[in-house]
Coordinates of C-alpha atoms in Angstrom, one line a residue:
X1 CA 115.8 80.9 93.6
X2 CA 113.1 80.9 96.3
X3 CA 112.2 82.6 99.6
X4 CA 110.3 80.9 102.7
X5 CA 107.9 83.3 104.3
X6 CA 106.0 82.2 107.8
X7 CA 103.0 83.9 109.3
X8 CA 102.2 82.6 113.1
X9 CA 99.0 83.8 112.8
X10 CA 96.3 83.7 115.7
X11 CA 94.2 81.2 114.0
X12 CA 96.9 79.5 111.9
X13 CA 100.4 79.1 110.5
X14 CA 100.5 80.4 107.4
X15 CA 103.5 79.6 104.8
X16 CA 104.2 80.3 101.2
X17 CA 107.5 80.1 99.2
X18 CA 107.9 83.1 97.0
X19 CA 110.0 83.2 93.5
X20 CA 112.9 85.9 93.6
X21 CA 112.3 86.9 89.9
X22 CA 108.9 87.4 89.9
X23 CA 108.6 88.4 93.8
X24 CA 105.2 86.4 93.3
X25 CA 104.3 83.1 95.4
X26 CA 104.8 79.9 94.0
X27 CA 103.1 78.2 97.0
X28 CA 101.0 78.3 100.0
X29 CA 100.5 76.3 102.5
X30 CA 98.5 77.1 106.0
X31 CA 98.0 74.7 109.3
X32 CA 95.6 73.7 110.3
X33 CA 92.3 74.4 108.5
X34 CA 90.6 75.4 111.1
X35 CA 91.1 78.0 113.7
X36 CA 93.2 77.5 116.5
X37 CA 91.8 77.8 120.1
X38 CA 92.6 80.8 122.0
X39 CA 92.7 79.3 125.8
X40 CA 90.6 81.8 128.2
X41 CA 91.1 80.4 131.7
X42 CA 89.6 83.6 132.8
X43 CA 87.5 86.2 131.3
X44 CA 90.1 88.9 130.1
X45 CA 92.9 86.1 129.7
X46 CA 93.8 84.5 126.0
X47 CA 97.1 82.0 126.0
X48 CA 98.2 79.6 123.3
X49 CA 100.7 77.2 123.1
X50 CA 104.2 77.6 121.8
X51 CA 104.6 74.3 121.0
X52 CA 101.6 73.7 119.3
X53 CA 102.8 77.0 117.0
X54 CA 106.1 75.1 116.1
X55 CA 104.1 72.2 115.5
X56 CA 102.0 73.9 113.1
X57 CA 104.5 75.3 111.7
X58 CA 106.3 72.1 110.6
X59 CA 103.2 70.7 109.3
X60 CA 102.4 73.6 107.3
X61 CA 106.0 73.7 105.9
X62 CA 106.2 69.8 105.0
X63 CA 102.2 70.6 103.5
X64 CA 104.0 73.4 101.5
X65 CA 106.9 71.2 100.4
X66 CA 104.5 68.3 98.9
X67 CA 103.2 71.4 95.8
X68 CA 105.6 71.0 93.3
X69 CA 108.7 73.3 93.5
X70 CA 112.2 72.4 94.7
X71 CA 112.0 73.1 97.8
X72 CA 116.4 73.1 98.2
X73 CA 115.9 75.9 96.0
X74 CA 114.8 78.2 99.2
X75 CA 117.5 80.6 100.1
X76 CA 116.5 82.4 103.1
X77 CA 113.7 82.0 105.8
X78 CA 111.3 84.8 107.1
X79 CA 109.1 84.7 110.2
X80 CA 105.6 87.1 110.7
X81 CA 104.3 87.0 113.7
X82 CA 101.2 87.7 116.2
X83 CA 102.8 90.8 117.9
X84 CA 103.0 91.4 121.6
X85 CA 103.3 88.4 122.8
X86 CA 105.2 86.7 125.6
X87 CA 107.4 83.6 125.5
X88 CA 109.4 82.3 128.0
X89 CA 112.1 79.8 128.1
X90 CA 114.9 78.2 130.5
X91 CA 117.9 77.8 129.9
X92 CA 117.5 74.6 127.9
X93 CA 115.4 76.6 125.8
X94 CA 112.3 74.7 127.0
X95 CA 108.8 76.5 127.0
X96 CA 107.8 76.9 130.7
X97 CA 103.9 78.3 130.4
X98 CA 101.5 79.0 127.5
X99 CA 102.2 82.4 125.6
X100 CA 100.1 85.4 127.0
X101 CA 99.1 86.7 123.4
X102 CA 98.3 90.0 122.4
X103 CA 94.7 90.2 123.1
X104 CA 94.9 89.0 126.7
X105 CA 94.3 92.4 129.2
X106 CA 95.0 90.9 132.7
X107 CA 98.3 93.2 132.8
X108 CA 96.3 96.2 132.3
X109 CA 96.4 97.6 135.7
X110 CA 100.0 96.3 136.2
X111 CA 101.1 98.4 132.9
X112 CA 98.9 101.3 134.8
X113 CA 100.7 101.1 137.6
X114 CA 104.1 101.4 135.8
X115 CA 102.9 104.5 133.5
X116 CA 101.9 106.2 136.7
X117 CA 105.3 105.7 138.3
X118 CA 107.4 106.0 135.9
X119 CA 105.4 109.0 134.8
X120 CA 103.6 109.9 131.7
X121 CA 105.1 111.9 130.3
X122 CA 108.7 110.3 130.9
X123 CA 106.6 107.1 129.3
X124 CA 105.5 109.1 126.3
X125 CA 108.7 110.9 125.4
X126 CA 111.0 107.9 126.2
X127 CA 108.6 104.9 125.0
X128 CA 106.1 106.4 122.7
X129 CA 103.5 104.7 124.8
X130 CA 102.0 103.7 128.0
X131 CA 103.2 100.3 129.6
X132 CA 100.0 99.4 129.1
X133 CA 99.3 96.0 128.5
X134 CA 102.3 94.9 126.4
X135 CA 105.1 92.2 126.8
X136 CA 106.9 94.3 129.4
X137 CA 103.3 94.0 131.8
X138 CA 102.8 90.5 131.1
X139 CA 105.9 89.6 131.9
X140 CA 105.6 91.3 134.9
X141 CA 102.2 89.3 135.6
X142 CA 104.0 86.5 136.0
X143 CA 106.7 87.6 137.9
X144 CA 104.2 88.9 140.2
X145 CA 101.7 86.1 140.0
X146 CA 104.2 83.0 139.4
X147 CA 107.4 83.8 141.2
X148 CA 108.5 80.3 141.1
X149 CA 108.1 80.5 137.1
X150 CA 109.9 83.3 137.1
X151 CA 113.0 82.5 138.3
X152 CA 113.7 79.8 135.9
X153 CA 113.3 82.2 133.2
X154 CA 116.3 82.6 131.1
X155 CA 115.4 84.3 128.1
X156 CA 111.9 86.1 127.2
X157 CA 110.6 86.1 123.5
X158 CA 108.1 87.2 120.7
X159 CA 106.2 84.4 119.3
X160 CA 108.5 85.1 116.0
X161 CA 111.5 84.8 118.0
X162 CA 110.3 81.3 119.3
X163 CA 109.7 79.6 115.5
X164 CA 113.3 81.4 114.9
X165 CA 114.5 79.2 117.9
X166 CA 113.2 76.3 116.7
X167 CA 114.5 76.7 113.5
X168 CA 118.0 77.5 114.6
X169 CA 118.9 77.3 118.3
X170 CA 119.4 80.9 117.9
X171 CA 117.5 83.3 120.4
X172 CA 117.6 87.2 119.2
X173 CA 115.7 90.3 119.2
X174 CA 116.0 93.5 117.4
X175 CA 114.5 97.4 117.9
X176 CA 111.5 97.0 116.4
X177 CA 110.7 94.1 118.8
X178 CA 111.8 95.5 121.5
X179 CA 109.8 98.7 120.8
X180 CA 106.7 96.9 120.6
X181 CA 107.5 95.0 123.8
X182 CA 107.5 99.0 125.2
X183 CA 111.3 97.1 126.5
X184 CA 113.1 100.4 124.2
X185 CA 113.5 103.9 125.0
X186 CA 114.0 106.1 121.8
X187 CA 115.0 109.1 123.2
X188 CA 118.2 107.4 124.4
X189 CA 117.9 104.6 122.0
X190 CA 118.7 102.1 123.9
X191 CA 116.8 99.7 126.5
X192 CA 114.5 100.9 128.5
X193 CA 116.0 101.1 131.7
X194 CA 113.2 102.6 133.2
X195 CA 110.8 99.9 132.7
X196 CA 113.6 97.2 133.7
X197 CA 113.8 98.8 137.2
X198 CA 110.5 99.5 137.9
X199 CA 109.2 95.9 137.6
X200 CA 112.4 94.3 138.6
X201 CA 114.1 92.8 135.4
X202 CA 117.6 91.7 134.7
X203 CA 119.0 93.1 131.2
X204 CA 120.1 89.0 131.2
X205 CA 116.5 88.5 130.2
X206 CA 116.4 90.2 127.0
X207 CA 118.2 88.2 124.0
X208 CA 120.9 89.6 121.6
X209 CA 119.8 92.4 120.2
X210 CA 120.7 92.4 116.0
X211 CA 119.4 94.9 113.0
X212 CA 115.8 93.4 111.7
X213 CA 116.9 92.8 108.3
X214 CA 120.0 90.7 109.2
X215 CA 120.7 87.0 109.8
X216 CA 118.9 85.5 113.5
X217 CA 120.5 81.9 112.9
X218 CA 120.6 79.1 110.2
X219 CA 118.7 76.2 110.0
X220 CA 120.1 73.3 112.1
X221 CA 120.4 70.2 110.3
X222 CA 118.0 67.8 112.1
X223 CA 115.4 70.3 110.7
X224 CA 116.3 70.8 107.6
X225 CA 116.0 66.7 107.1
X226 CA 112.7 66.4 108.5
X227 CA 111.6 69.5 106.5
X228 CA 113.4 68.2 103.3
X229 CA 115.2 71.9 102.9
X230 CA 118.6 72.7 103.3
X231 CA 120.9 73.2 106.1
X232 CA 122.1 76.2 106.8
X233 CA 119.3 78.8 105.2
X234 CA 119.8 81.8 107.0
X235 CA 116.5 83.1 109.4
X236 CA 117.3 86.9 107.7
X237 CA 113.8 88.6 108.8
X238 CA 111.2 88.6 111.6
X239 CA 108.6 91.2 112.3
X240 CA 105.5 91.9 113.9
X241 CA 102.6 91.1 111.6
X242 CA 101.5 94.4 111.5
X243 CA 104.9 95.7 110.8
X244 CA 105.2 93.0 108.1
X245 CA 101.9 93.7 106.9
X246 CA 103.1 97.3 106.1
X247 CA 106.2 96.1 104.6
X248 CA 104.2 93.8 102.0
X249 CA 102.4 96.4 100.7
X250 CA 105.4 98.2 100.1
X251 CA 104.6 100.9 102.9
X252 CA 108.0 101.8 104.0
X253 CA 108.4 105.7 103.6
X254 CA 106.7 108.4 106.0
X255 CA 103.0 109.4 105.2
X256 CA 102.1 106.0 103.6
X257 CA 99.3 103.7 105.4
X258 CA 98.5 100.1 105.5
X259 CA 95.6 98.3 106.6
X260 CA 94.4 94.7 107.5
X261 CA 91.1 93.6 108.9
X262 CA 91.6 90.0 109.5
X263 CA 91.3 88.7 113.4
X264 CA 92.2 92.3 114.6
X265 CA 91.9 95.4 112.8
X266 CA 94.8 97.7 112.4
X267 CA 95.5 100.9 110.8
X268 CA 99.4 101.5 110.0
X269 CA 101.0 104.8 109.6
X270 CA 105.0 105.6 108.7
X271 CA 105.6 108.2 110.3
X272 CA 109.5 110.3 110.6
X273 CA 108.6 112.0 114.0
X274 CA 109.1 110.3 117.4
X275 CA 105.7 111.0 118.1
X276 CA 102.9 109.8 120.2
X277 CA 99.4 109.6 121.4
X278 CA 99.0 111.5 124.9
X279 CA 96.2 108.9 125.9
X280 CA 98.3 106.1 124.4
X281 CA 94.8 105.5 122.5
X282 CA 97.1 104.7 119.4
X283 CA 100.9 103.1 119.7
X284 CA 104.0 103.9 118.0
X285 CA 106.9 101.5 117.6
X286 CA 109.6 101.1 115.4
X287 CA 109.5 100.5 111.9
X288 CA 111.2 97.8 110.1
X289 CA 113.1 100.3 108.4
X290 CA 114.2 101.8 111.5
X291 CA 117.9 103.0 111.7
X292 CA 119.6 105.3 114.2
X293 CA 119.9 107.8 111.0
X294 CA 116.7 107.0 109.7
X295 CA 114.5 106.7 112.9
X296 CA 111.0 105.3 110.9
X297 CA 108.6 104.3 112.8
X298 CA 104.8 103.1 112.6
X299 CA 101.9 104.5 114.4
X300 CA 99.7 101.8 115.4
X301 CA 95.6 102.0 115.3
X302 CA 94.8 98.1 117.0
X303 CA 91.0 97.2 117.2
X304 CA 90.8 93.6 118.7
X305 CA 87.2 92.9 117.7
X306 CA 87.2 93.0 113.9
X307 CA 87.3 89.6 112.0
X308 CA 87.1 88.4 115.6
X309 CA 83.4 89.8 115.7
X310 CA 82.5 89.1 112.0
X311 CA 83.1 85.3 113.0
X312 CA 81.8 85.1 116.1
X313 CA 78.3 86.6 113.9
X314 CA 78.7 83.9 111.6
X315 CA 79.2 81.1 113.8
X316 CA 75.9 81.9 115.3
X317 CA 73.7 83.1 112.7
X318 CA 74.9 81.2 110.1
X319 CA 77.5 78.7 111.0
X320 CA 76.8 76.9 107.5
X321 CA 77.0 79.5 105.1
X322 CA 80.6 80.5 103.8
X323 CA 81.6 84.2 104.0
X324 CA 81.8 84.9 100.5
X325 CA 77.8 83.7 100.9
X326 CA 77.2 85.8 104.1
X327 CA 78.9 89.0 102.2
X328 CA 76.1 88.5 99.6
X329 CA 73.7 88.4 102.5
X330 CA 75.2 91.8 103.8
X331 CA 74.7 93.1 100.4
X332 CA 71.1 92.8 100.3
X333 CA 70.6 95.1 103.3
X334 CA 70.6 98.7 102.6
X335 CA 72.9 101.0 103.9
X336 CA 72.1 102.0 107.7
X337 CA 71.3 98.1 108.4
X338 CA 67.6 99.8 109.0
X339 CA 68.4 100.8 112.0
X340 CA 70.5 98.5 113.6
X341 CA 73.9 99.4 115.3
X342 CA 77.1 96.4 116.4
X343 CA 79.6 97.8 118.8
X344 CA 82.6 95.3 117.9
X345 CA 84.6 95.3 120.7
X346 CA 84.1 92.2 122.5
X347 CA 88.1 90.4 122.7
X348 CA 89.5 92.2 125.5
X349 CA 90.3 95.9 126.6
X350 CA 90.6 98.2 123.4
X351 CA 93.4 100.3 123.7
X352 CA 91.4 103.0 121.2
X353 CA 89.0 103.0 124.3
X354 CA 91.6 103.9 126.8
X355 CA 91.9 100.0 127.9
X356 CA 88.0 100.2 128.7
X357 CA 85.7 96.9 128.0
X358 CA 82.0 97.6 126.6
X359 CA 81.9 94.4 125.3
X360 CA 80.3 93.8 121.5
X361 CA 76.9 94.9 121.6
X362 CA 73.7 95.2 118.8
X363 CA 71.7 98.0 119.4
X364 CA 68.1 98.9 118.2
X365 CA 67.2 95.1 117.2
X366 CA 63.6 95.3 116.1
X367 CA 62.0 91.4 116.1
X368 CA 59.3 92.6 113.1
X369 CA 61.7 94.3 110.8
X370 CA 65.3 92.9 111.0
X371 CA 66.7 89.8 109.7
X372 CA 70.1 87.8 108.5
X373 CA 70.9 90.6 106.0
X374 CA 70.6 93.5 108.4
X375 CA 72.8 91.9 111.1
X376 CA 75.7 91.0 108.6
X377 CA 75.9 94.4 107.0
X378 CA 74.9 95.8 111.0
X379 CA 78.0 94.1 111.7
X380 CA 80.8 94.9 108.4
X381 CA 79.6 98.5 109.0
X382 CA 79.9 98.7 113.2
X383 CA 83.4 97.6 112.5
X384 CA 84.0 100.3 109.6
X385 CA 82.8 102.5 112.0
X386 CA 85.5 101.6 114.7
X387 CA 88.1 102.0 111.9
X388 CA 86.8 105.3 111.4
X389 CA 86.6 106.3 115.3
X390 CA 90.1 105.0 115.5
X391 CA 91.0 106.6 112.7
X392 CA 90.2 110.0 114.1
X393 CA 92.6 109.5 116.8
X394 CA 95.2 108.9 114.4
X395 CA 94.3 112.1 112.2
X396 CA 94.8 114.1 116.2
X397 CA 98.3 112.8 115.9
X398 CA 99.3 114.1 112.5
X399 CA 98.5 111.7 110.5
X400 CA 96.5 112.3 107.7
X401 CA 96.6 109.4 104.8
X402 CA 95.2 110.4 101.5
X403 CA 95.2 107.2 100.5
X404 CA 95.2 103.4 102.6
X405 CA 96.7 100.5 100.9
X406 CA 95.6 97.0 101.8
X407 CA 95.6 93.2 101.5
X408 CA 92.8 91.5 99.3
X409 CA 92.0 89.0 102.2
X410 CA 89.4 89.0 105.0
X411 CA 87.1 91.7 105.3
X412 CA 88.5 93.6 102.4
X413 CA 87.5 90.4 100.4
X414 CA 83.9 91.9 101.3
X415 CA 82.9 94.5 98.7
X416 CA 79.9 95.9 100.9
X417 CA 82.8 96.3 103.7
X418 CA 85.6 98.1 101.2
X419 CA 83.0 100.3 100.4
X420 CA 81.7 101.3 103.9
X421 CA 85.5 101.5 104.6
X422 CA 86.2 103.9 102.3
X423 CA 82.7 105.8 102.9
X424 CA 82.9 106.6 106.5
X425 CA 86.9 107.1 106.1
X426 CA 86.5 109.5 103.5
X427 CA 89.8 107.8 102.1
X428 CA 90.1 106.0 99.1
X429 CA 91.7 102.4 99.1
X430 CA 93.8 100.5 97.1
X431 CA 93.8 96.9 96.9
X432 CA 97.0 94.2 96.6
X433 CA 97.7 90.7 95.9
X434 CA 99.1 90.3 100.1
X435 CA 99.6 87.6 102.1
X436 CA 101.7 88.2 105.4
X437 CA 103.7 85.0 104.9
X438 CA 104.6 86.3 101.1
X439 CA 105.8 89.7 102.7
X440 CA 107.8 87.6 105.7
X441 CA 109.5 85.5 102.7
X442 CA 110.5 88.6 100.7
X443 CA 111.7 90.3 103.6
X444 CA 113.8 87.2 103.9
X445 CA 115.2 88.6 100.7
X446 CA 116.3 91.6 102.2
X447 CA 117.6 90.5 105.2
X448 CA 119.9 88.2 102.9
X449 CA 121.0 90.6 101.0
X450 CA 119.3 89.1 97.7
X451 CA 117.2 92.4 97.6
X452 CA 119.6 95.1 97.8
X453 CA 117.0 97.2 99.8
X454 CA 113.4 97.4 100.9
X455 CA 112.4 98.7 97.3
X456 CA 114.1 96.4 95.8
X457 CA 111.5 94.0 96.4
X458 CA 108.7 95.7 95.5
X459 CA 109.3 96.1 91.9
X460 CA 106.5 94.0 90.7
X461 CA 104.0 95.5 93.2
X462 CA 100.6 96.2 91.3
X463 CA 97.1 97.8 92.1
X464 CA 94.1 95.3 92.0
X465 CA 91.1 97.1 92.8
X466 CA 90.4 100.7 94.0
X467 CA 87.8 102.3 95.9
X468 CA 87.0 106.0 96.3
X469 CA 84.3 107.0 98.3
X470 CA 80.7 107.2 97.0
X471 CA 78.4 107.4 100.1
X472 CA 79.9 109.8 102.1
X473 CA 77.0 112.2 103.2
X474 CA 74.7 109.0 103.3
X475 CA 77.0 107.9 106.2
X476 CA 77.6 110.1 108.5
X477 CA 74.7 111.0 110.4
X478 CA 74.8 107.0 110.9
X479 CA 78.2 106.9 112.4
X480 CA 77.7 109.7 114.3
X481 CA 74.5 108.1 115.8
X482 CA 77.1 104.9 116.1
X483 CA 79.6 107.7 118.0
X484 CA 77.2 108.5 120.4
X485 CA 76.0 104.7 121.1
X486 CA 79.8 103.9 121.7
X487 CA 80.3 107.1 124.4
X488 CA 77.2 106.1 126.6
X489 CA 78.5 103.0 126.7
X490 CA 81.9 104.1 128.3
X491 CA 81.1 106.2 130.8

């Protein structure tokens, strides 16, 4: 029996089919091969297409489908997904604009408006959060900026819910989603009425709200024959990829933390306390193991320039090499980079920075002395650094992890970076075999009942690698010397 896990990734749909038994994947697939554009009309602004996502999706699948297993063997379908954001449809479920994705900040000042109304601390009891820049404030972008649009809207959507659509003709939501949209008030635990009123939406807008873990359609038939599975596999799972990151590394219960560094960087606490942030610096939403009884939910470090920067680097120092070959060139550097300092945050407003831009930066570049080595481990250790600034805000708030579990992918696959990680964090990691579309697939298996919980399918989860710190004192004075770069450039 097999599971169907999908990751719409920033750069990629990512797919892989994952054996019930064994809880291991059987396949992967991913489409396309190389990154997808992020559309920047304006500086600020990052859109992609919906479409495009569901066409990627079916390529990736049918790629997946030509490996080798029997694919009418796959009982249930999971969807990951880029969080935050915002689909809109009619109501013949047509697309009617590009998605506003999560690292677009043109509803910064709209979500600024709204905390200040509605009143900070009414925003930070009720929604965990400022407005901010979420779904709810892009939404209300285009309401504001595309009336016309906005009118024909029937039902608005997380980029998971859309590939759920697709897959089903089924449009739902659940807490979690709703929570990260900031559309869901937990002190009442219901919607957030709040928010509705003050930027004018109808409750009409949001769809049918269902448990996370439960069945969001089937798979209509004219799909299922092009895709050569069968009809009728329940959609039993879709999460943020964040939340879905924590979930495939088994992070479920309060005071366990998950990381990722691929595109974005993120930090992600369980936590059992409706807490939050009172700059809104870090976000809580709802876990996927969130229950009325058991009301879990997942503080939220976001830091938009990580992989983001380390590729941006690449492509213009050394677009030819591979990044297994430019982590050897990091490795050659010593620690410090000699000097040099990266500020990382050059894709958008940084929440950790209180929505503020300083744009990615390299600081002390001497033309005699640096070279290739020292700006690739200038770069892995500026965005350590962030982790650890970020990081800090987290530990204000309670949370103090004594030990951060994450995927061996991206950065982490970077032994220089685990190491700086772990160095400047002071907190030891553990690595996994994780890949968001394996964690989307076995939370497929939960949401069908097939796991009979959350632990359940996790029983097979092993340690790779581990890293305790080992450089500790050698780091930071350099961070702190990184600290004080990063404050001058926000005032």
């Amino acid at each position: 029996m097999y599971l169907l896990g999908i990751d719409v990734g920033t750069s990629s749909i990512k797919v892989a089919v994952v054996d019930v038994n064994t809880q291991k994947s059987v396949a992967t697939a991913q489409y396309p091969e190389t990154e997808v554009e992020i559309k920047a009309v304006q500086p600020g602004w990052a859109e992609q297409s919906p479409e495009e996502w569901w066409e990627n999706t079916q390529k990736a699948i049918l790629k997946l489908t030509q490996t080798g297993f029997d694919p009418k063997k796959i009982q249930a379908i999971g969807i990951a997904y880029q969080m935050h954001g915002l689909v809109v449809v009619d109501k013949g479920q047509k697309v009617l604009r590009d998605s506003i994705i999560w690292c677009d900040s043109r509803a910064v000042a709209l979500g600024e408006q709204a905390f200040d109304a509605i009143g900070h601390d009414k925003c930070l009891s009720d929604l965990l959060n400022s407005p901010g820049n979420f779904t709810a404030s892009k939404l209300a972008w285009v309401k504001q900026n595309e009336p016309e649009l906005f009118q024909n809207i029937d039902k608005i959507m997380l980029p998971g819910d859309f590939i759920a659509m697709k897959l089903s003709g089924e449009i739902t939501t659940s807490i979690p989603a709703l929570s990260e949209g900031i559309f869901w008030n937990f002190k009442n635990d219901k919607l957030a009425k709040a928010v509705m009123e003050h930027y004018g939406f109808s409750e009409q807008l949001i769809p049918a709200i269902q448990p996370l873990f439960s069945v969001h359609g089937k798979l209509k038939a004219e799909v299922a024959d092009w895709l050569g599975l069968n009809a009728g596999i329940p959609i039993s799972y879709k999460s943020g990829d964040q939340p879905n990151n924590a979930l495939s590394l088994n992070v479920l219960k309060p005071g366990e933390v998950a990381a990722t560094a691929g595109t974005s960087g993120v930090i992600y606490g369980v936590s059992d306390n409706l807490s939050h942030d009172p700059q809104s610096r870090v976000n809580t939403f709802a876990h996927v193991t969130y229950t009325k009884e058991e009301q879990y939910t997942g503080v939220l470090l976001c830091i938009n320039g990580t992989g983001s920067m380390y590729r941006w680097a690449k492509n213009q120092f050394a677009a030819q090499l591979s990044y297994s070959a430019l982590n050897q060139l990091a490795a050659k550097a010593p620690i410090g980079s000699k000097g040099l300092k990266v500020l990382p945050f050059g894709n958008g407003a940084e929440r950790m920075l209180n929505n503020k831009y300083t744009g990615a930066q390299f600081i002390g570049i001497d033309l005699n002395l640096h070279n290739q080595s020292d700006i690739f481990r200038a770069v892995q250790e500026g965005i350590a650094f962030s982790f650890r600034y970020g990081l800090d805000i987290m530990r204000e708030n309670g949370m103090q992890p004594k030990v951060i579990r994450a995927g061996s992918a991206n950065l982490f696959l970077s032994e220089i970076f685990a190491q700086t990680f772990v160095d400047v964090t002071g907190v030891p990691v553990e690595l996994y075999e994780n890949d968001g579309s394996v964690g989307a697939a076995l939370g497929a298996g939960i949401g069908a009942g097939i796991f009979k919980n959350p632990a359940d399918a996790f029983t097979h989860h092993e340690v790779i690698k581990h890293y305790t710190p080992r450089n500790q004192e050698a780091y930071e004075p350099i961070y702190q010397e990184w600290k004080a770069i990063l404050n001058k450039a926000l005032k």
